[in-house]
Tab-separated table of C-alpha atoms in Angstrom:
chain	number	residue	atom	x	y	z
A	1	MET	CA	123.859	-117.662	104.928
A	2	SER	CA	121.543	-119.720	102.739
A	3	VAL	CA	119.132	-118.975	100.380
A	4	VAL	CA	115.782	-120.736	99.424
A	5	GLU	CA	113.876	-120.291	96.292
A	6	PHE	CA	110.260	-119.996	96.243
A	7	ALA	CA	109.320	-120.474	92.294
A	8	THR	CA	105.443	-119.464	92.654
A	9	GLU	CA	103.556	-117.151	90.213
A	10	LYS	CA	105.503	-114.179	91.881
A	11	PRO	CA	109.060	-116.218	92.740
A	12	TYR	CA	110.540	-115.051	95.726
A	13	GLN	CA	113.730	-116.036	97.860
A	14	ALA	CA	114.031	-117.091	101.673
A	15	VAL	CA	117.365	-115.878	103.326
A	16	ILE	CA	118.257	-117.266	106.351
A	17	GLY	CA	121.352	-116.640	108.554
A	18	PRO	CA	122.396	-114.312	111.065
A	19	GLY	CA	122.213	-110.579	110.578
A	20	VAL	CA	120.569	-110.505	107.464
A	21	LEU	CA	117.534	-108.422	108.543
A	22	ASP	CA	120.057	-105.463	107.701
A	23	GLN	CA	119.479	-106.556	103.978
A	24	LEU	CA	115.796	-105.405	103.931
A	25	GLY	CA	116.995	-101.878	101.828
A	26	ARG	CA	117.644	-104.312	98.722
A	27	TYR	CA	114.084	-104.929	98.715
A	28	LEU	CA	112.142	-102.002	99.133
A	29	GLY	CA	112.179	-101.303	95.248
A	30	ALA	CA	110.014	-97.949	94.573
A	31	ALA	CA	108.439	-97.840	98.284
A	32	THR	CA	108.354	-94.251	99.798
A	33	LYS	CA	106.954	-95.127	103.176
A	34	VAL	CA	107.391	-99.068	104.933
A	35	GLY	CA	105.391	-99.726	107.893
A	36	VAL	CA	107.302	-101.905	110.143
A	37	LEU	CA	105.097	-104.118	112.057
A	38	HIS	CA	106.393	-105.567	115.069
A	39	ALA	CA	105.278	-106.727	118.745
A	40	PRO	CA	106.972	-104.778	121.590
A	41	PRO	CA	109.659	-106.989	122.489
A	42	LEU	CA	111.259	-106.941	118.774
A	43	SER	CA	111.149	-102.946	119.331
A	44	GLY	CA	115.028	-102.914	118.927
A	45	ALA	CA	114.806	-105.388	115.799
A	46	ALA	CA	112.262	-103.013	114.256
A	47	GLN	CA	114.212	-99.447	114.890
A	48	ARG	CA	117.342	-101.839	112.978
A	49	ALA	CA	114.903	-102.505	110.141
A	50	ALA	CA	113.901	-98.484	110.510
A	51	ASP	CA	117.677	-97.292	109.975
A	52	THR	CA	117.966	-99.641	106.877
A	53	VAL	CA	114.813	-97.921	105.783
A	54	ARG	CA	116.366	-94.847	106.258
A	55	ALA	CA	119.563	-95.140	105.058
A	56	ALA	CA	117.809	-96.585	101.664
A	57	GLY	CA	115.576	-93.023	101.391
A	58	ALA	CA	112.414	-94.116	102.509
A	59	GLU	CA	110.296	-93.547	105.275
A	60	PRO	CA	109.806	-95.726	108.390
A	61	VAL	CA	106.606	-95.932	110.189
A	62	LEU	CA	106.786	-98.309	113.060
A	63	ILE	CA	103.475	-99.986	114.025
A	64	GLU	CA	103.500	-101.632	117.437
A	65	LEU	CA	101.106	-105.143	117.231
A	66	PRO	CA	100.205	-106.823	120.104
A	67	GLU	CA	102.374	-109.804	121.338
A	68	GLY	CA	101.267	-113.413	119.852
A	69	GLU	CA	97.792	-114.863	118.776
A	70	SER	CA	96.061	-111.452	120.186
A	71	ALA	CA	97.649	-109.652	117.158
A	72	LYS	CA	95.144	-111.547	114.884
A	73	THR	CA	91.654	-109.773	115.783
A	74	PRO	CA	89.010	-108.044	113.422
A	75	ARG	CA	89.736	-104.887	115.706
A	76	VAL	CA	93.714	-105.117	115.650
A	77	LEU	CA	93.424	-105.347	111.733
A	78	ALA	CA	91.012	-102.299	111.496
A	79	ASP	CA	93.412	-100.099	113.646
A	80	THR	CA	96.482	-100.828	111.675
A	81	TRP	CA	94.444	-100.191	108.331
A	82	SER	CA	93.841	-96.521	109.996
A	83	ALA	CA	97.532	-96.146	111.059
A	84	LEU	CA	98.298	-96.452	107.425
A	85	ALA	CA	95.685	-94.490	106.025
A	86	VAL	CA	96.499	-91.738	108.431
A	87	ALA	CA	100.368	-92.013	107.284
A	88	GLY	CA	99.317	-91.857	103.381
A	89	PHE	CA	100.354	-95.282	102.419
A	90	THR	CA	99.522	-95.991	98.837
A	91	ARG	CA	99.962	-99.096	96.476
A	92	GLY	CA	103.440	-98.529	95.689
A	93	ASP	CA	104.199	-98.639	99.534
A	94	LEU	CA	105.438	-101.701	101.394
A	95	ILE	CA	104.777	-103.849	104.455
A	96	VAL	CA	107.396	-105.510	107.008
A	97	GLY	CA	106.395	-108.111	110.121
A	98	ILE	CA	109.295	-108.268	111.942
A	99	GLY	CA	108.360	-111.594	114.687
A	100	GLY	CA	106.798	-114.424	115.011
A	101	GLY	CA	103.869	-116.497	113.231
A	102	ALA	CA	101.095	-113.963	114.459
A	103	THR	CA	103.059	-111.140	113.425
A	104	THR	CA	103.829	-112.428	110.057
A	105	ASP	CA	100.395	-113.995	108.916
A	106	LEU	CA	98.810	-110.091	110.711
A	107	ALA	CA	101.256	-108.301	108.088
A	108	GLY	CA	100.794	-110.164	105.347
A	109	PHE	CA	97.250	-109.965	105.384
A	110	ILE	CA	97.080	-106.162	105.957
A	111	ALA	CA	99.516	-106.307	102.489
A	112	ALA	CA	97.155	-108.390	100.556
A	113	THR	CA	94.111	-106.430	101.718
A	114	TRP	CA	95.482	-102.853	101.627
A	115	MET	CA	94.549	-101.238	98.559
A	116	ARG	CA	93.626	-104.765	96.847
A	117	GLY	CA	97.357	-106.039	97.359
A	118	ILE	CA	100.752	-104.210	97.962
A	119	ARG	CA	104.215	-105.744	98.637
A	120	TRP	CA	105.702	-106.956	101.931
A	121	VAL	CA	108.955	-108.767	103.305
A	122	SER	CA	108.499	-111.147	105.888
A	123	ALA	CA	111.075	-111.204	108.718
A	124	PRO	CA	110.204	-114.250	110.951
A	125	THR	CA	112.235	-114.405	114.438
A	126	THR	CA	110.894	-117.414	115.778
A	127	VAL	CA	111.953	-121.018	114.709
A	128	LEU	CA	108.549	-121.400	114.752
A	129	ALA	CA	107.868	-118.833	111.886
A	130	MET	CA	110.966	-119.082	109.886
A	131	VAL	CA	109.886	-123.079	108.991
A	132	ASP	CA	105.965	-122.209	109.104
A	133	ALA	CA	104.154	-119.476	109.041
A	134	GLY	CA	106.388	-117.086	108.076
A	135	ILE	CA	107.569	-118.400	104.571
A	136	GLY	CA	104.727	-119.856	102.450
A	137	GLY	CA	102.466	-116.760	101.661
A	138	LYS	CA	99.572	-117.575	103.957
A	139	THR	CA	98.286	-114.344	105.786
A	140	GLY	CA	95.182	-114.425	107.657
A	141	ALA	CA	93.760	-113.656	111.159
A	142	ASP	CA	91.271	-115.239	113.682
A	143	LEU	CA	87.642	-115.197	114.573
A	144	PRO	CA	86.461	-116.388	118.158
A	145	GLU	CA	85.278	-118.916	116.191
A	146	GLY	CA	88.269	-120.513	114.948
A	147	LYS	CA	92.135	-120.029	113.555
A	148	ASN	CA	92.761	-118.262	110.664
A	149	LEU	CA	89.306	-118.622	109.084
A	150	ILE	CA	89.851	-115.029	107.641
A	151	GLY	CA	92.974	-114.904	104.946
A	152	ALA	CA	94.495	-114.754	101.805
A	153	PHE	CA	97.013	-116.467	99.762
A	154	TRP	CA	99.500	-113.594	99.259
A	155	GLU	CA	103.188	-114.268	98.725
A	156	PRO	CA	106.198	-111.837	100.228
A	157	SER	CA	108.661	-110.274	98.053
A	158	ALA	CA	111.442	-111.846	100.126
A	159	VAL	CA	111.770	-113.630	103.554
A	160	LEU	CA	114.405	-112.472	106.073
A	161	ALA	CA	115.244	-115.063	108.451
A	162	ASP	CA	117.774	-113.309	110.475
A	163	THR	CA	118.741	-116.439	112.941
A	164	GLY	CA	121.060	-114.075	115.090
A	165	LEU	CA	117.064	-113.031	116.598
A	166	LEU	CA	116.922	-116.495	118.135
A	167	GLY	CA	118.993	-116.055	120.981
A	168	THR	CA	116.620	-113.927	122.568
A	169	LEU	CA	113.728	-116.961	122.265
A	170	PRO	CA	112.868	-118.770	125.907
A	171	VAL	CA	113.354	-122.332	125.263
A	172	GLY	CA	109.607	-123.205	125.093
A	173	GLU	CA	109.369	-121.376	121.526
A	174	LEU	CA	112.468	-123.201	120.552
A	175	ARG	CA	110.560	-126.528	121.645
A	176	ALA	CA	107.309	-125.421	119.805
A	177	GLY	CA	109.382	-124.363	116.780
A	178	LEU	CA	110.903	-127.817	116.044
A	179	GLY	CA	107.347	-129.454	116.400
A	180	GLU	CA	106.862	-127.988	112.848
A	181	VAL	CA	110.681	-129.033	111.637
A	182	ILE	CA	109.718	-132.561	112.888
A	183	LYS	CA	106.392	-132.565	111.125
A	184	HIS	CA	108.513	-131.904	108.127
A	185	GLY	CA	110.751	-134.692	108.656
A	186	PHE	CA	108.185	-136.971	108.858
A	187	ILE	CA	106.100	-135.891	105.331
A	188	ALA	CA	109.387	-135.217	103.680
A	189	ASP	CA	112.639	-135.313	105.040
A	190	GLY	CA	113.685	-138.421	106.785
A	191	ARG	CA	117.619	-136.776	107.324
A	192	THR	CA	116.175	-133.966	109.444
A	193	LEU	CA	114.556	-136.487	112.019
A	194	ASP	CA	117.938	-138.187	112.119
A	195	LEU	CA	119.811	-135.054	112.481
A	196	ILE	CA	117.376	-134.017	115.702
A	197	ALA	CA	117.842	-137.569	117.193
A	198	ALA	CA	121.283	-137.636	116.891
A	199	SER	CA	121.776	-134.238	118.876
A	200	PRO	CA	118.575	-132.954	120.485
A	201	SER	CA	120.471	-130.797	123.008
A	202	GLU	CA	122.325	-128.694	120.017
A	203	ALA	CA	118.315	-128.732	117.917
A	204	LEU	CA	117.992	-126.515	120.675
A	205	ASP	CA	120.877	-124.396	120.789
A	206	PRO	CA	120.113	-120.975	119.401
A	207	THR	CA	123.302	-120.253	117.989
A	208	SER	CA	124.100	-123.761	116.797
A	209	PRO	CA	125.283	-124.161	113.257
A	210	LEU	CA	122.604	-127.602	113.470
A	211	LEU	CA	119.451	-125.487	114.350
A	212	THR	CA	120.211	-123.247	111.248
A	213	GLU	CA	120.732	-126.675	109.013
A	214	LEU	CA	117.459	-128.331	110.304
A	215	ILE	CA	115.424	-124.322	109.521
A	216	THR	CA	117.155	-124.472	106.128
A	217	ARG	CA	115.969	-127.981	105.282
A	218	SER	CA	112.521	-127.284	106.568
A	219	VAL	CA	112.217	-124.021	104.460
A	220	GLN	CA	113.461	-126.095	101.321
A	221	VAL	CA	110.565	-128.847	102.186
A	222	LYS	CA	108.338	-125.868	102.272
A	223	ALA	CA	109.507	-124.433	99.031
A	224	ARG	CA	109.062	-127.486	97.233
A	225	VAL	CA	105.287	-128.004	98.258
A	226	VAL	CA	104.333	-124.491	98.002
A	227	SER	CA	106.119	-124.097	94.398
A	228	ALA	CA	104.205	-126.791	93.312
A	229	ASP	CA	100.621	-125.668	94.855
A	230	LEU	CA	100.459	-122.079	96.433
A	231	ARG	CA	96.818	-122.495	97.294
A	232	GLU	CA	96.480	-126.042	98.172
A	233	SER	CA	94.031	-126.895	95.483
A	234	MET	CA	95.814	-130.393	94.031
A	235	SER	CA	95.285	-132.834	97.158
A	236	VAL	CA	93.016	-135.568	94.712
A	237	GLY	CA	93.472	-139.234	95.615
A	238	ASP	CA	96.630	-139.479	96.878
A	239	ASP	CA	97.912	-136.429	95.228
A	240	VAL	CA	98.774	-134.123	98.078
A	241	GLY	CA	99.577	-130.869	97.439
A	242	ARG	CA	99.951	-128.033	99.849
A	243	GLU	CA	97.497	-129.695	102.056
A	244	GLN	CA	100.362	-132.118	103.546
A	245	LEU	CA	101.761	-129.049	105.052
A	246	ASN	CA	98.960	-129.076	107.472
A	247	TYR	CA	100.195	-132.774	108.955
A	248	GLY	CA	99.063	-132.555	112.612
A	249	HIS	CA	97.145	-129.287	112.491
A	250	THR	CA	93.699	-130.892	112.267
A	251	LEU	CA	93.759	-131.343	115.590
A	252	GLY	CA	96.246	-129.154	116.199
A	253	HIS	CA	94.700	-125.905	115.378
A	254	ALA	CA	91.384	-127.550	117.602
A	255	ILE	CA	93.445	-127.521	120.588
A	256	GLU	CA	94.572	-124.042	120.125
A	257	ALA	CA	91.349	-122.557	119.617
A	258	GLY	CA	89.494	-124.466	122.233
A	259	GLU	CA	92.015	-123.529	124.681
A	260	HIS	CA	91.618	-119.897	123.482
A	261	PHE	CA	95.379	-119.835	121.504
A	262	THR	CA	96.842	-120.046	125.106
A	263	ARG	CA	99.343	-123.064	124.153
A	264	ARG	CA	101.963	-122.941	121.824
A	265	HIS	CA	101.474	-123.780	118.169
A	266	GLY	CA	104.057	-125.983	117.545
A	267	GLU	CA	102.956	-127.780	121.109
A	268	CYS	CA	99.604	-128.556	119.473
A	269	VAL	CA	100.410	-129.687	115.971
A	270	GLY	CA	103.039	-132.383	117.959
A	271	LEU	CA	99.796	-133.707	119.501
A	272	GLY	CA	98.049	-133.114	116.347
A	273	MET	CA	100.643	-135.399	114.774
A	274	ILE	CA	100.091	-138.195	117.481
A	275	PHE	CA	96.455	-138.189	117.006
A	276	ALA	CA	96.973	-138.727	113.237
A	277	ALA	CA	99.454	-141.615	113.201
A	278	GLU	CA	97.180	-143.216	115.557
A	279	LEU	CA	94.393	-142.538	113.323
A	280	ALA	CA	96.761	-143.526	110.481
A	281	HIS	CA	97.193	-146.969	112.413
A	282	ARG	CA	93.717	-147.474	112.365
A	283	THR	CA	92.635	-146.663	109.263
A	284	ILE	CA	95.387	-147.014	106.068
A	285	GLY	CA	98.141	-149.116	108.054
A	286	LEU	CA	100.672	-146.927	109.455
A	287	ALA	CA	103.698	-149.398	111.292
A	288	ALA	CA	102.824	-149.232	115.241
A	289	GLU	CA	107.053	-148.464	115.104
A	290	HIS	CA	106.456	-145.537	113.117
A	291	VAL	CA	103.552	-144.107	115.694
A	292	ASP	CA	106.054	-144.703	118.476
A	293	ARG	CA	108.782	-142.585	116.409
A	294	HIS	CA	106.376	-139.400	116.691
A	295	ARG	CA	106.615	-139.575	120.214
A	296	ARG	CA	109.855	-140.631	120.868
A	297	MET	CA	111.114	-137.593	118.134
A	298	LEU	CA	108.801	-134.991	120.221
A	299	GLU	CA	109.961	-136.141	123.847
A	300	LEU	CA	113.481	-135.182	122.355
A	301	VAL	CA	112.770	-132.041	122.265
A	302	GLY	CA	110.957	-131.889	125.457
A	303	LEU	CA	107.401	-131.503	123.747
A	304	PRO	CA	104.186	-132.949	125.463
A	305	THR	CA	102.922	-136.702	124.009
A	306	SER	CA	99.677	-137.051	125.889
A	307	TYR	CA	96.955	-134.344	126.640
A	308	ARG	CA	94.630	-133.242	128.979
A	309	GLY	CA	92.425	-130.649	127.952
A	310	ILE	CA	89.051	-130.036	125.939
A	311	GLY	CA	86.790	-133.065	125.347
A	312	TRP	CA	86.216	-135.435	122.884
A	313	GLU	CA	83.120	-133.653	121.900
A	314	ARG	CA	84.469	-130.163	121.825
A	315	ALA	CA	87.830	-131.401	119.976
A	316	ARG	CA	85.446	-132.761	117.424
A	317	ALA	CA	83.286	-129.815	117.016
A	318	LEU	CA	86.083	-127.857	116.302
A	319	MET	CA	87.822	-129.862	113.920
A	320	ALA	CA	84.763	-129.963	111.639
A	321	ARG	CA	85.175	-126.092	111.323
A	322	ASP	CA	88.550	-127.029	109.519
A	323	LYS	CA	89.454	-125.584	106.057
A	324	LYS	CA	90.009	-129.297	105.348
A	325	THR	CA	86.403	-130.175	106.034
A	326	ARG	CA	84.260	-130.464	102.828
A	327	GLY	CA	80.602	-130.232	104.266
A	328	SER	CA	80.389	-132.462	107.085
A	329	THR	CA	83.227	-134.980	106.224
A	330	LEU	CA	86.321	-134.574	108.427
A	331	ARG	CA	89.717	-135.021	106.517
A	332	PHE	CA	92.813	-135.272	108.125
A	333	VAL	CA	96.396	-135.543	106.456
A	334	GLY	CA	97.657	-139.222	106.745
A	335	LEU	CA	100.987	-141.366	106.054
A	336	ARG	CA	101.582	-145.168	105.369
A	337	ALA	CA	105.234	-144.739	105.963
A	338	PRO	CA	107.136	-141.739	106.887
A	339	GLY	CA	107.397	-139.769	103.587
A	340	ASP	CA	104.450	-141.576	102.204
A	341	VAL	CA	101.429	-138.815	102.927
A	342	THR	CA	97.568	-139.615	101.667
A	343	MET	CA	94.233	-138.151	103.005
A	344	ILE	CA	91.899	-139.666	105.389
A	345	VAL	CA	88.691	-138.666	104.273
A	346	ASP	CA	85.813	-139.487	106.599
A	347	PRO	CA	87.566	-141.809	109.012
A	348	PRO	CA	84.918	-143.955	110.730
A	349	GLU	CA	83.746	-142.885	114.362
A	350	GLN	CA	85.190	-145.687	116.394
A	351	ALA	CA	89.203	-145.058	114.966
A	352	LEU	CA	88.734	-141.247	115.674
A	353	LEU	CA	87.796	-142.647	119.671
A	354	GLU	CA	90.258	-144.431	119.666
A	355	ALA	CA	92.987	-142.215	118.538
A	356	TRP	CA	91.795	-140.218	120.945
A	357	ASP	CA	91.927	-142.406	123.746
A	358	ALA	CA	95.389	-143.164	122.657
A	359	LEU	CA	96.547	-139.341	122.684
A	360	THR	CA	94.511	-138.712	126.116
A	361	GLY	CA	94.659	-142.138	128.001
């Protein structure tokens, strides 16, 4: 078991390892009711959590959500708020989100908005959620016009990343999760890239110590960044704060929205990283060998490295809605070299088109 500290305004821990969901009772505080939000495939884990809550003297209220990104809609938000009202939840009660990133995003936003904010515990069950959506305090939901357009920064009281639950994941989910792990490697932890390159099959084994190490290293990267800049307020010139965690996300989110959230987030981020690397090569001098390494790393774990889908005009329009955009000015997280992060602001249209052609050609 590993413990990573998040030194934010409201400090919390991420506990990583098999069986850690059973520690939930330690984090109930004075709650008399605990809302356990989960998708249908995780009913067993939700029942485990409910038993733990009961044993600690509180009342569990199980709330089943739609699976995946379909949970993050205004309708599901309203239904969940209503369920809490019917159950009599107060400011002293607690929300637990058990599932992938969509579930933890929604659970955190429910907690942030119920009676202007109650405590919550994130229990991510996918690699992607353990290293990204489930751990940093970003919560939210989607609109037809774009991903995560509504949301709040609301840190959990704890993160319980139970790696014993990863064995149920299809290999596609494991691959997608490693897309975010690779992202952390490029922005802040070259050792992660070396570990994956040395043993990609072990990195994809949900029972392997290597995968647990990779998850822990990614959580450590995110903890360092989030502890310094919870609300993405520090990107000035080369001083890139939390926005660096959005490497690959500008185009990645556009692809997700353009394909109606039918493609896995980690795949889209991988494609977005290749686009960002090609753009950095043309604008801020990222060496061609590092662009090539983006493709090699993604190929090693079975992620796509070229794209055929929405067209450029649609992609550009969707990128213009990205939260990093200021007015009509596109902004991208870019690399001068691995670990050397900066912002690419208002890149030339020709460079954008060439980067797109390199991804789609």
